Each structure stands twice: as C-alpha cells, then as structure tokens.
PDB file of C-alpha atoms and ligand atoms in Angstrom:
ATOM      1  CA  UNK B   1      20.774  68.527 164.726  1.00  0.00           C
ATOM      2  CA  UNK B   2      23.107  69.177 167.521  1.00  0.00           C
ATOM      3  CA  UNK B   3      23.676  65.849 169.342  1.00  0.00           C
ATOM      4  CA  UNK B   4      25.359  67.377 172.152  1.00  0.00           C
ATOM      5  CA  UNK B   5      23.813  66.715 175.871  1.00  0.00           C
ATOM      6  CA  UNK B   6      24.646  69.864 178.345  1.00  0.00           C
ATOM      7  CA  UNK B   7      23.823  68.823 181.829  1.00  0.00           C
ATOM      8  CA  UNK B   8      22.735  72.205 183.191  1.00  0.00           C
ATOM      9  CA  UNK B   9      23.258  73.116 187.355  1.00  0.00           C
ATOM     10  CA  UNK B  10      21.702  76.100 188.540  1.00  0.00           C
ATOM     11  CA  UNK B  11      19.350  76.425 190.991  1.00  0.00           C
ATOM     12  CA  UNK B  12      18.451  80.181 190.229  1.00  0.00           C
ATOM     13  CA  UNK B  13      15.259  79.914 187.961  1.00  0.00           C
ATOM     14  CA  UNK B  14      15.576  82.721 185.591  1.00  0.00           C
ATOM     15  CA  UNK B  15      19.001  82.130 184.987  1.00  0.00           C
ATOM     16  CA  UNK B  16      18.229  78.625 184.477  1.00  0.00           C
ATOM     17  CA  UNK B  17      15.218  78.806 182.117  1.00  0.00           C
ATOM     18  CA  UNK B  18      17.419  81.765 179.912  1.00  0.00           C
ATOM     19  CA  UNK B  19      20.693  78.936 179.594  1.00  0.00           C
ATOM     20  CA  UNK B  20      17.748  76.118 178.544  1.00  0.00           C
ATOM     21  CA  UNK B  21      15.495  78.534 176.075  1.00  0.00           C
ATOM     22  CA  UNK B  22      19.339  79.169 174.558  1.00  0.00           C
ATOM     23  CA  UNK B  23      20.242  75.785 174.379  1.00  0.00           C
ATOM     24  CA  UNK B  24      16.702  74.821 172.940  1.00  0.00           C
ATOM     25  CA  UNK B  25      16.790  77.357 170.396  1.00  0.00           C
ATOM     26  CA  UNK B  26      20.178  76.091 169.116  1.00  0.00           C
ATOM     27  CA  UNK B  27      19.327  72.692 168.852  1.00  0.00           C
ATOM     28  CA  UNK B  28      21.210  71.363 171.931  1.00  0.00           C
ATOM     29  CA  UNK B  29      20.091  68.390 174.181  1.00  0.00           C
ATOM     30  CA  UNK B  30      19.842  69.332 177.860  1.00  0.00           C
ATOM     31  CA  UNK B  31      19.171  67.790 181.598  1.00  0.00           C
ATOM     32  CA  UNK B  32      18.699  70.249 184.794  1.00  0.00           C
ATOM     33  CA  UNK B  33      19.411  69.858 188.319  1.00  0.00           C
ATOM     34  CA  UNK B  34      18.180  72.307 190.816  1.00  0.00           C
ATOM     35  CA  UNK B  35      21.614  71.154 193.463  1.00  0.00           C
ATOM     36  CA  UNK B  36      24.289  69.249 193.785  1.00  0.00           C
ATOM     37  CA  UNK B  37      23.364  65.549 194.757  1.00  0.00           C
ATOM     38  CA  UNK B  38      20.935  66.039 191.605  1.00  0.00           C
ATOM     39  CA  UNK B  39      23.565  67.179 189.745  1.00  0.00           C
ATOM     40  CA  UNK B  40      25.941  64.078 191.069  1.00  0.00           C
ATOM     41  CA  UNK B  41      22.844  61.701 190.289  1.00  0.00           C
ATOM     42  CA  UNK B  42      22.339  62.936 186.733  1.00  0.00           C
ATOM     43  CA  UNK B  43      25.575  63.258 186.026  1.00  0.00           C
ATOM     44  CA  UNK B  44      26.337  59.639 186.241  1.00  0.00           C
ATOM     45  CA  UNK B  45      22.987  58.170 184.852  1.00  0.00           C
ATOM     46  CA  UNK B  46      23.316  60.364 181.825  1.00  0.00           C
ATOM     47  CA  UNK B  47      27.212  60.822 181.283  1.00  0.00           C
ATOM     48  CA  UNK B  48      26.390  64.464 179.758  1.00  0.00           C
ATOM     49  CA  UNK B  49      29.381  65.887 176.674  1.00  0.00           C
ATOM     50  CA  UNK B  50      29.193  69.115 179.338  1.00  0.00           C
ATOM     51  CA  UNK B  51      28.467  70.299 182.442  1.00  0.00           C
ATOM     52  CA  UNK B  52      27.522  73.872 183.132  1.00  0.00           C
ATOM     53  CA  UNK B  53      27.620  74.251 186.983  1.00  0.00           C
ATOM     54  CA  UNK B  54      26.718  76.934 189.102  1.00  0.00           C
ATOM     55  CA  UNK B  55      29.285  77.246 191.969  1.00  0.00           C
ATOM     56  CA  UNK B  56      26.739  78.592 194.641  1.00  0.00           C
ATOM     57  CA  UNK B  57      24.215  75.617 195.166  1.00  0.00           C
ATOM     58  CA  UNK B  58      21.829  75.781 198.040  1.00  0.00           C
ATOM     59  CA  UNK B  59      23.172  71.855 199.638  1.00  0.00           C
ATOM     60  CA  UNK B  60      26.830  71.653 198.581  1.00  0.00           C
ATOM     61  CA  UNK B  61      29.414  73.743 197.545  1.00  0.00           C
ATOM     62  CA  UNK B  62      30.341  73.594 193.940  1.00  0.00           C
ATOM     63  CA  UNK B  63      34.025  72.988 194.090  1.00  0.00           C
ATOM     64  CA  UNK B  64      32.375  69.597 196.263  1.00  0.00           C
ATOM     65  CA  UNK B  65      30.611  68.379 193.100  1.00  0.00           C
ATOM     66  CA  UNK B  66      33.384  68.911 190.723  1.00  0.00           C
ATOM     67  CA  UNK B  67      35.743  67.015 193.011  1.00  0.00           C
ATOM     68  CA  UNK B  68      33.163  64.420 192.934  1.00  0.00           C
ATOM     69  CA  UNK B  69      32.786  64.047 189.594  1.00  0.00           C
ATOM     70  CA  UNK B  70      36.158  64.266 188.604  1.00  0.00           C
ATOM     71  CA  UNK B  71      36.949  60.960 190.583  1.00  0.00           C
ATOM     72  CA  UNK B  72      35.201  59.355 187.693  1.00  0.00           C
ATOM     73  CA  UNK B  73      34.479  61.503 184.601  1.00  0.00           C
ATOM     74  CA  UNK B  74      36.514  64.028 182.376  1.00  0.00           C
ATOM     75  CA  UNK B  75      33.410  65.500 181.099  1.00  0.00           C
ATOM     76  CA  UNK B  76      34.175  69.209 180.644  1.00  0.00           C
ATOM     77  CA  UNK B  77      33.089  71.565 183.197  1.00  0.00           C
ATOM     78  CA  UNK B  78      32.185  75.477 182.658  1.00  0.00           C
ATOM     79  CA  UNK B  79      31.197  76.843 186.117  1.00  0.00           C
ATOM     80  CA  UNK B  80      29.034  80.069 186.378  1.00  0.00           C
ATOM     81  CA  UNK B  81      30.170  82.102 189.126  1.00  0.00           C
ATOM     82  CA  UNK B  82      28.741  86.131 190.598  1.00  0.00           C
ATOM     83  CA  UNK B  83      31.506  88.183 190.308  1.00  0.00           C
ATOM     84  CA  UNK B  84      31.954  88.271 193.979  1.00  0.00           C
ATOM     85  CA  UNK B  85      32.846  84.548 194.258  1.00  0.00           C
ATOM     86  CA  UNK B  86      36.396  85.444 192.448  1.00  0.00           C
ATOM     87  CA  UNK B  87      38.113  82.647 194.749  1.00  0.00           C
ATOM     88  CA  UNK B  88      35.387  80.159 194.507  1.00  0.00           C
ATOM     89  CA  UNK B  89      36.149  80.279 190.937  1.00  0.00           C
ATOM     90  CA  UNK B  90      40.030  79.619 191.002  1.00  0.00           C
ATOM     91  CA  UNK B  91      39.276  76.497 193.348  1.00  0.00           C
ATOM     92  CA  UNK B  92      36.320  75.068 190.793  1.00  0.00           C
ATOM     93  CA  UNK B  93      39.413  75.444 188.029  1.00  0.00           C
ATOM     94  CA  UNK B  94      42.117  74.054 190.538  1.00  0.00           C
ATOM     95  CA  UNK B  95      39.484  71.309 190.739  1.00  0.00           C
ATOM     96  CA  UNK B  96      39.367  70.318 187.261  1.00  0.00           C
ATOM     97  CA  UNK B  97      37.124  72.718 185.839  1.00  0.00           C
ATOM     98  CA  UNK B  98      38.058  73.720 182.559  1.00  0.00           C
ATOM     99  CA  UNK B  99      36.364  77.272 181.462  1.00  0.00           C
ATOM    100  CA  UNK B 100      33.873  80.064 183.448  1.00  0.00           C
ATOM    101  CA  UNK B 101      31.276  82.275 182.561  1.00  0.00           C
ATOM    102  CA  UNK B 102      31.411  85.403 185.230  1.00  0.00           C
ATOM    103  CA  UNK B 103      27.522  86.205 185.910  1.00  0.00           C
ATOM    104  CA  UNK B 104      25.596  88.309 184.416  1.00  0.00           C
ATOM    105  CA  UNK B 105      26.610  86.671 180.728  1.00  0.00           C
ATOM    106  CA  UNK B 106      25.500  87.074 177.706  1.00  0.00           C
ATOM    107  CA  UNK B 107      23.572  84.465 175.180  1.00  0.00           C
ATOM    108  CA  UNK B 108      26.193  84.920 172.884  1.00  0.00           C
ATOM    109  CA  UNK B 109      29.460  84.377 175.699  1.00  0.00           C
ATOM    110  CA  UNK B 110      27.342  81.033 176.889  1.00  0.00           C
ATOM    111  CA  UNK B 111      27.004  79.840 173.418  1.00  0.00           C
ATOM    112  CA  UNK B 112      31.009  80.411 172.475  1.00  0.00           C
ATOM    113  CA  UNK B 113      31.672  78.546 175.406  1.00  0.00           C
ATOM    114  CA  UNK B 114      29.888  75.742 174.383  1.00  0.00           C
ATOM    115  CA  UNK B 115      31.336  75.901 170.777  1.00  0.00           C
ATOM    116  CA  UNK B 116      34.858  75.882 172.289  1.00  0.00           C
ATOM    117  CA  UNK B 117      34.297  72.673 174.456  1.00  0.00           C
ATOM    118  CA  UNK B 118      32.703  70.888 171.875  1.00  0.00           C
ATOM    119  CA  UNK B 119      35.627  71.286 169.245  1.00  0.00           C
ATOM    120  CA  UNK B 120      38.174  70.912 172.488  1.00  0.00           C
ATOM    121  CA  UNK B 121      36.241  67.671 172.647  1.00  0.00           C
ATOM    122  CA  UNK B 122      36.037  66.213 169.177  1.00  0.00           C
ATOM    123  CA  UNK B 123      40.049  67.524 168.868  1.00  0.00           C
ATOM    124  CA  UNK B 124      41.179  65.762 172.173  1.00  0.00           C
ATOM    125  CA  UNK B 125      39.609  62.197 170.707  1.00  0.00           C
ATOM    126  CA  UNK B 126      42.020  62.882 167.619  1.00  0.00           C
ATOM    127  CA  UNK B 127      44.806  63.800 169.200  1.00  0.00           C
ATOM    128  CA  UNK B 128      45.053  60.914 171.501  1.00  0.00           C
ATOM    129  CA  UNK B 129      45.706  58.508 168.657  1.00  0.00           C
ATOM    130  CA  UNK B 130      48.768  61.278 167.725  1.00  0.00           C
ATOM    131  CA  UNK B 131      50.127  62.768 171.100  1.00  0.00           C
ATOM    132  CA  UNK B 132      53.930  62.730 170.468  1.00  0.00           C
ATOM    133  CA  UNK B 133      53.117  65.826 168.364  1.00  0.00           C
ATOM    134  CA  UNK B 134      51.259  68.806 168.981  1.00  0.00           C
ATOM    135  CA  UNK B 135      50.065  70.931 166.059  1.00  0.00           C
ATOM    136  CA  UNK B 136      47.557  74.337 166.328  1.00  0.00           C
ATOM    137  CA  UNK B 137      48.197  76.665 163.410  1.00  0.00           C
ATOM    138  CA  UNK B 138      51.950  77.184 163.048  1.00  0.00           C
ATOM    139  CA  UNK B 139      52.779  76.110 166.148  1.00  0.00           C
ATOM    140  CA  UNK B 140      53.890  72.542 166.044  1.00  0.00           C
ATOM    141  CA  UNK B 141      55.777  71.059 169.443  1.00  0.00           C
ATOM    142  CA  UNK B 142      57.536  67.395 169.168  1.00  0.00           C
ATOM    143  CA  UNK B 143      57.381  66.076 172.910  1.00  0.00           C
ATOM    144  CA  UNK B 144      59.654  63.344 171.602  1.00  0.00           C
ATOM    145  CA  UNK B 145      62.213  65.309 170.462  1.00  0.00           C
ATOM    146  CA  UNK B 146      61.638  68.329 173.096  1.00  0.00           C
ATOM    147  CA  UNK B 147      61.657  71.287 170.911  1.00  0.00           C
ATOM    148  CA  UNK B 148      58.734  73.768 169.475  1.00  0.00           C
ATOM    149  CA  UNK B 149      58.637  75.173 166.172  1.00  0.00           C
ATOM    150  CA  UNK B 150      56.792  78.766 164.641  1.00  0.00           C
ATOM    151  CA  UNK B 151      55.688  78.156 161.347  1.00  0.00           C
ATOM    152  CA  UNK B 152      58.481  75.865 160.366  1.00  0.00           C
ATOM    153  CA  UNK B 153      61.413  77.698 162.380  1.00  0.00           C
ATOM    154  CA  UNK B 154      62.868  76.076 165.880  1.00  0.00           C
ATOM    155  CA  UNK B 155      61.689  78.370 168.957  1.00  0.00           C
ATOM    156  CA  UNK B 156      64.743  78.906 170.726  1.00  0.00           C
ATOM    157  CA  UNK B 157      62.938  78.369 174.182  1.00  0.00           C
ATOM    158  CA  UNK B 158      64.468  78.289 177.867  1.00  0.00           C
ATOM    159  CA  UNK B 159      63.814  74.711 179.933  1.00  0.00           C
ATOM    160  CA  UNK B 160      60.834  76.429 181.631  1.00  0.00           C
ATOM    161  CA  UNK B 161      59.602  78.265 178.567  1.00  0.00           C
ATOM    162  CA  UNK B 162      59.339  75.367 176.855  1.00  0.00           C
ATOM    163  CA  UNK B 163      57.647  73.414 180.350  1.00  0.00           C
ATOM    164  CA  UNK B 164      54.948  76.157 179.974  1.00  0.00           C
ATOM    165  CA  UNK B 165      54.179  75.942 176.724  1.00  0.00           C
ATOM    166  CA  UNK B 166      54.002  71.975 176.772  1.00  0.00           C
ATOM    167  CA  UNK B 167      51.663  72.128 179.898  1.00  0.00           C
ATOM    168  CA  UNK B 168      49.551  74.796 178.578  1.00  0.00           C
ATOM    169  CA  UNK B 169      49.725  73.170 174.890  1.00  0.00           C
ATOM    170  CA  UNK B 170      48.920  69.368 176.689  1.00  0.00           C
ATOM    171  CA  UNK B 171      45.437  71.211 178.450  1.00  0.00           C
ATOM    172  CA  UNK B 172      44.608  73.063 174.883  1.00  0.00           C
ATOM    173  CA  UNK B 173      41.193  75.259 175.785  1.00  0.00           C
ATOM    174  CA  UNK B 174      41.300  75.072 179.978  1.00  0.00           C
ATOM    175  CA  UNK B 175      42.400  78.125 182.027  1.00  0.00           C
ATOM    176  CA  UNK B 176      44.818  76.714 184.240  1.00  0.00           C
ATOM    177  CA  UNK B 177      45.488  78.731 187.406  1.00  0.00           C
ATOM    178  CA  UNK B 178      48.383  80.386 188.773  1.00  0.00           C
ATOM    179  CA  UNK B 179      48.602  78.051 191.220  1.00  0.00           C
ATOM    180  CA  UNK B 180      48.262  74.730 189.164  1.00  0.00           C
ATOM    181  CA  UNK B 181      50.704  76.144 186.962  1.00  0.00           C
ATOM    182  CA  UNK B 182      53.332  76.776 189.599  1.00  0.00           C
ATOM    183  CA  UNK B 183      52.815  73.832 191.339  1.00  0.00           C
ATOM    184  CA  UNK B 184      53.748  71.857 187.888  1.00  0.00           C
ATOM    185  CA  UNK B 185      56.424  74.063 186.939  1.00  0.00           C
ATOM    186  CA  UNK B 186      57.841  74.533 190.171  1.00  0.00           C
ATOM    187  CA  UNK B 187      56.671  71.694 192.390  1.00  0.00           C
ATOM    188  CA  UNK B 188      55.472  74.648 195.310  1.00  0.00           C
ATOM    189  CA  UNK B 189      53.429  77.737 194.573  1.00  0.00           C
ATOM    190  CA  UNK B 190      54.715  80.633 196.592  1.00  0.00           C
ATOM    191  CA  UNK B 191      54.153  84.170 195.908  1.00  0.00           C
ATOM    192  CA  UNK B 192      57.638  84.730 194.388  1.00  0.00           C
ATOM    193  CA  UNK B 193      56.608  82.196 191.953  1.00  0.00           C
ATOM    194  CA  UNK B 194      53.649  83.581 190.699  1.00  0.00           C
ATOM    195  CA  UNK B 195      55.505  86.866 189.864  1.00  0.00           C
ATOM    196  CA  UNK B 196      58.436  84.676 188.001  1.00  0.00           C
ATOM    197  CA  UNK B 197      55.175  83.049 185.705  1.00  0.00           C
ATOM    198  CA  UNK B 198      54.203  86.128 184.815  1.00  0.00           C
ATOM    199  CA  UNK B 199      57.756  87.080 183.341  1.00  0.00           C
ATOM    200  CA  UNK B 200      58.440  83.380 182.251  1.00  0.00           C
ATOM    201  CA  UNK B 201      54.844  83.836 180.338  1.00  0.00           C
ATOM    202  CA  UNK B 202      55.714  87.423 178.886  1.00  0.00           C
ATOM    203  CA  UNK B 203      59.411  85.975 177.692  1.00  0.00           C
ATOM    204  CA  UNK B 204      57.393  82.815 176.216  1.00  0.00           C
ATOM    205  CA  UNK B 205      54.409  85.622 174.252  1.00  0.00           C
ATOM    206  CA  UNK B 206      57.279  88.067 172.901  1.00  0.00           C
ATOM    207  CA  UNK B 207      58.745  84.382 171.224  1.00  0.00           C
ATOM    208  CA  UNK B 208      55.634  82.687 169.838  1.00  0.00           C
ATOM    209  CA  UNK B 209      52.980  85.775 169.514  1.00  0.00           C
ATOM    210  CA  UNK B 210      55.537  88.620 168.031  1.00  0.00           C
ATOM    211  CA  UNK B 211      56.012  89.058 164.435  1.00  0.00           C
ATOM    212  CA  UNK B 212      53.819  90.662 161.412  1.00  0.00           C
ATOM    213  CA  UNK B 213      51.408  87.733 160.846  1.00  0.00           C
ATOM    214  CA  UNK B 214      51.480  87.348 165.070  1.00  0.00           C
ATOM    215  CA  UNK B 215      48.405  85.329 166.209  1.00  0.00           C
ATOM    216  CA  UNK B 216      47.349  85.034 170.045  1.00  0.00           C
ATOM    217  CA  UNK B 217      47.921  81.417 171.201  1.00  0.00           C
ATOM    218  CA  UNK B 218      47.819  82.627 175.102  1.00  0.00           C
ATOM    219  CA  UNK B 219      45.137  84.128 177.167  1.00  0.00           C
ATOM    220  CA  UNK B 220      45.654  85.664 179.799  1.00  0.00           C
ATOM    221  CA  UNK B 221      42.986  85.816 182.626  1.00  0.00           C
ATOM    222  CA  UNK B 222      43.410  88.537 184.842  1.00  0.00           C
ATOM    223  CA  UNK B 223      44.117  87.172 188.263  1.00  0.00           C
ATOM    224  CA  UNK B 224      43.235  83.592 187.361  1.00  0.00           C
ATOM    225  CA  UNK B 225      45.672  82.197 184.956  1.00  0.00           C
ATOM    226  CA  UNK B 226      46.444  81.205 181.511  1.00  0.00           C
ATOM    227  CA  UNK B 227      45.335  79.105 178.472  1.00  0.00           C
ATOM    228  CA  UNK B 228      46.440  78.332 175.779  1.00  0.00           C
ATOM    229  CA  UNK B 229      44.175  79.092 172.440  1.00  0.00           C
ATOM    230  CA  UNK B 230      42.725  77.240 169.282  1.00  0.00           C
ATOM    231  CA  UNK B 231      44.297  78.515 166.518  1.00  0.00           C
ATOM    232  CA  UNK B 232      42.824  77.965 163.360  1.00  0.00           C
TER     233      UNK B 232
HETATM  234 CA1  LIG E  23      23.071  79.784 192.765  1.00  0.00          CA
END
C-alpha cells in the first residue's frame, strides 16, 4: 500500500480524472481541488506529501498559490503547465516549486515524477540528521571542509564551481532556474550572467560527468535551468 497523499489541482476534468484513475490504479492516496482557494483550503487541512498544481486556474494564478503555500509548508510542488505558459513555469519554480510536467504528459512521465519526490522526500528526512556531508553515488562533498570528491579523488574545483555544485547538491531533485541560480551565485541576475552559468556549468560537467564509468549528476533544462540528479 502506497501511503502517500497527492493533493491534486486542476480544474480541467479530463486531465484531472486521467492524473486520479493513475494515482488510483497505483495505490496512491489523493484529494482534488477544482481552484486555487480550494487548493489553499485543502492544502492546509490535509498537509498532503505532494502537490500537483496546475498553473492556469480559473480564480488565481498559480504562481499566487505556491507563494501562499510556501509561507507555511515545504510540501513538494510539481506544477503542470501547456507548453505555451513557458514563463509561467520559470516563476512557479522561482516560487518554490520543485519539478514540472509540460502538458500533454504521459502516465508513465506523471508517475516518475511522483517516484522522484517521494525518494527526494524520504532522503531529505535522512540527510538532515547528516548535512555536513553530502553523498550521491561517488560524489561525496564535505561542506565543512569545502572540497568535493569523485569516487574517492579531490575535484579540483574553481570558488564558483564548487558554489554551484553545493547549491545544486543542497536542492538534490528541484530544477532551479537560471535566475535563482544567478541570483545565489552572483547576488544579481543579468543577462551576462546567465551566459557565464552556462560555461561555469559546462567547466563543472567536463569535471564531475567525464570519464569511462561517467554518470549524469546534472540536468540540464533547456531554457529553464539545472538540477542536480539522484544517483544511485
Ligand atoms: Ca487549467
């Protein structure tokens, strides 16, 4: 039995009825709201493990209800956005959203995302009791000492290399935007800094992803940002 409550905000019926027949089928508990003040209301009588949130809701924009939320709750947020709301989508994550799903999806891309905030989740309760080191398969980073290692070897890493990984290793599982990202690496997020992140982030792959037993630990998403993998 999967114990897990999704709190599910979408005021489109079909799409709503296909995300709850999926959920029902594998074993997930579930709540709906057809808008946002429902959404608001249910959210804090129920304290859901995960929200999945429509961004366009007929009485308040989405970004509104994540804002809202996040005043009191960490509960992870996946937002469902059309395609066309591309900026909508960068504000939900800016936020404090941590993952999308780009309508139309598939069962199968709804049902990873849940699997990936669920062992975020359980992970992030162990790792608070052990946060001075950061381990995800042979990356291990000691934010005592300040230095990153690759399967036992020290990553010879420049200061802002090594701010980017820390930030992206700290928020394990959320796409964090260009702009978030620039803001905490730079303090200011101008267009000049957005092209250094994407050279800073290629210099920091070529380090930790190159090699014959290379695994991904970044994703990138194309126009959005970065995040940093689970690596098992
Ligand atoms: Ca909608």
């Amino acid at each position: 039995m999967n114990k897990f409550l999704v709190l599910v905000v979408e005021d489109d019926a079909p799409v709503r009825n296909l995300i709850t027949t999926t959920l029902k089928t594998h074993d997930y508990r579930y709540l709906t709201a057809e808008d946002g003040e429902n959404a608001i209301l249910q959210a804090t009588s129920h304290n859901p493990d995960v929200i999945l949130l429509d961004l366009g809701l007929p009485d308040m924009d989405g970004v509104e209800v994540i804002k809202k939320i996040r005043s009191w709750s960490n509960t992870p947020i996946i937002v469902i956005s059309a395609r066309s709301e591309d900026t909508d989508k960068i504000d939900a994550l800016d936020a404090g959203a941590d993952d999308y799903l780009t309508k139309p999806f598939s069962v199968e891309e709804l049902l990873a995302r849940l699997r990936v905030t669920q062992r975020h989740f359980a992970l992030m309760r162990q790792e608070k009791e052990n946060d001075t080191v950061f381990e995800n398969g042979d990356l291990k980073i000691d934010y005592a000492a300040g230095c990153a290692f690759l399967a036992g070897t020290e990553l010879h890493l420049t200061p802002i290399e090594y701010k980017l990984l820390c930030l992206l290793s700290r928020n394990i599982g959320r796409v964090l935007t260009h702009t978030y990202i620039t803001q905490q690496v730079w303090g200011s997020s101008w267009e000049n800094d957005v092209a250094s992140l994407r050279v800073f982030m290629a210099t920091l792959r070529k380090k930790l992803e190159s090699g014959a037993d290379a695994k991904q630990y970044i994703q990138t998403h194309i126009g959005v940002g970065y995040r940093m993998l689970r690596v098992e």
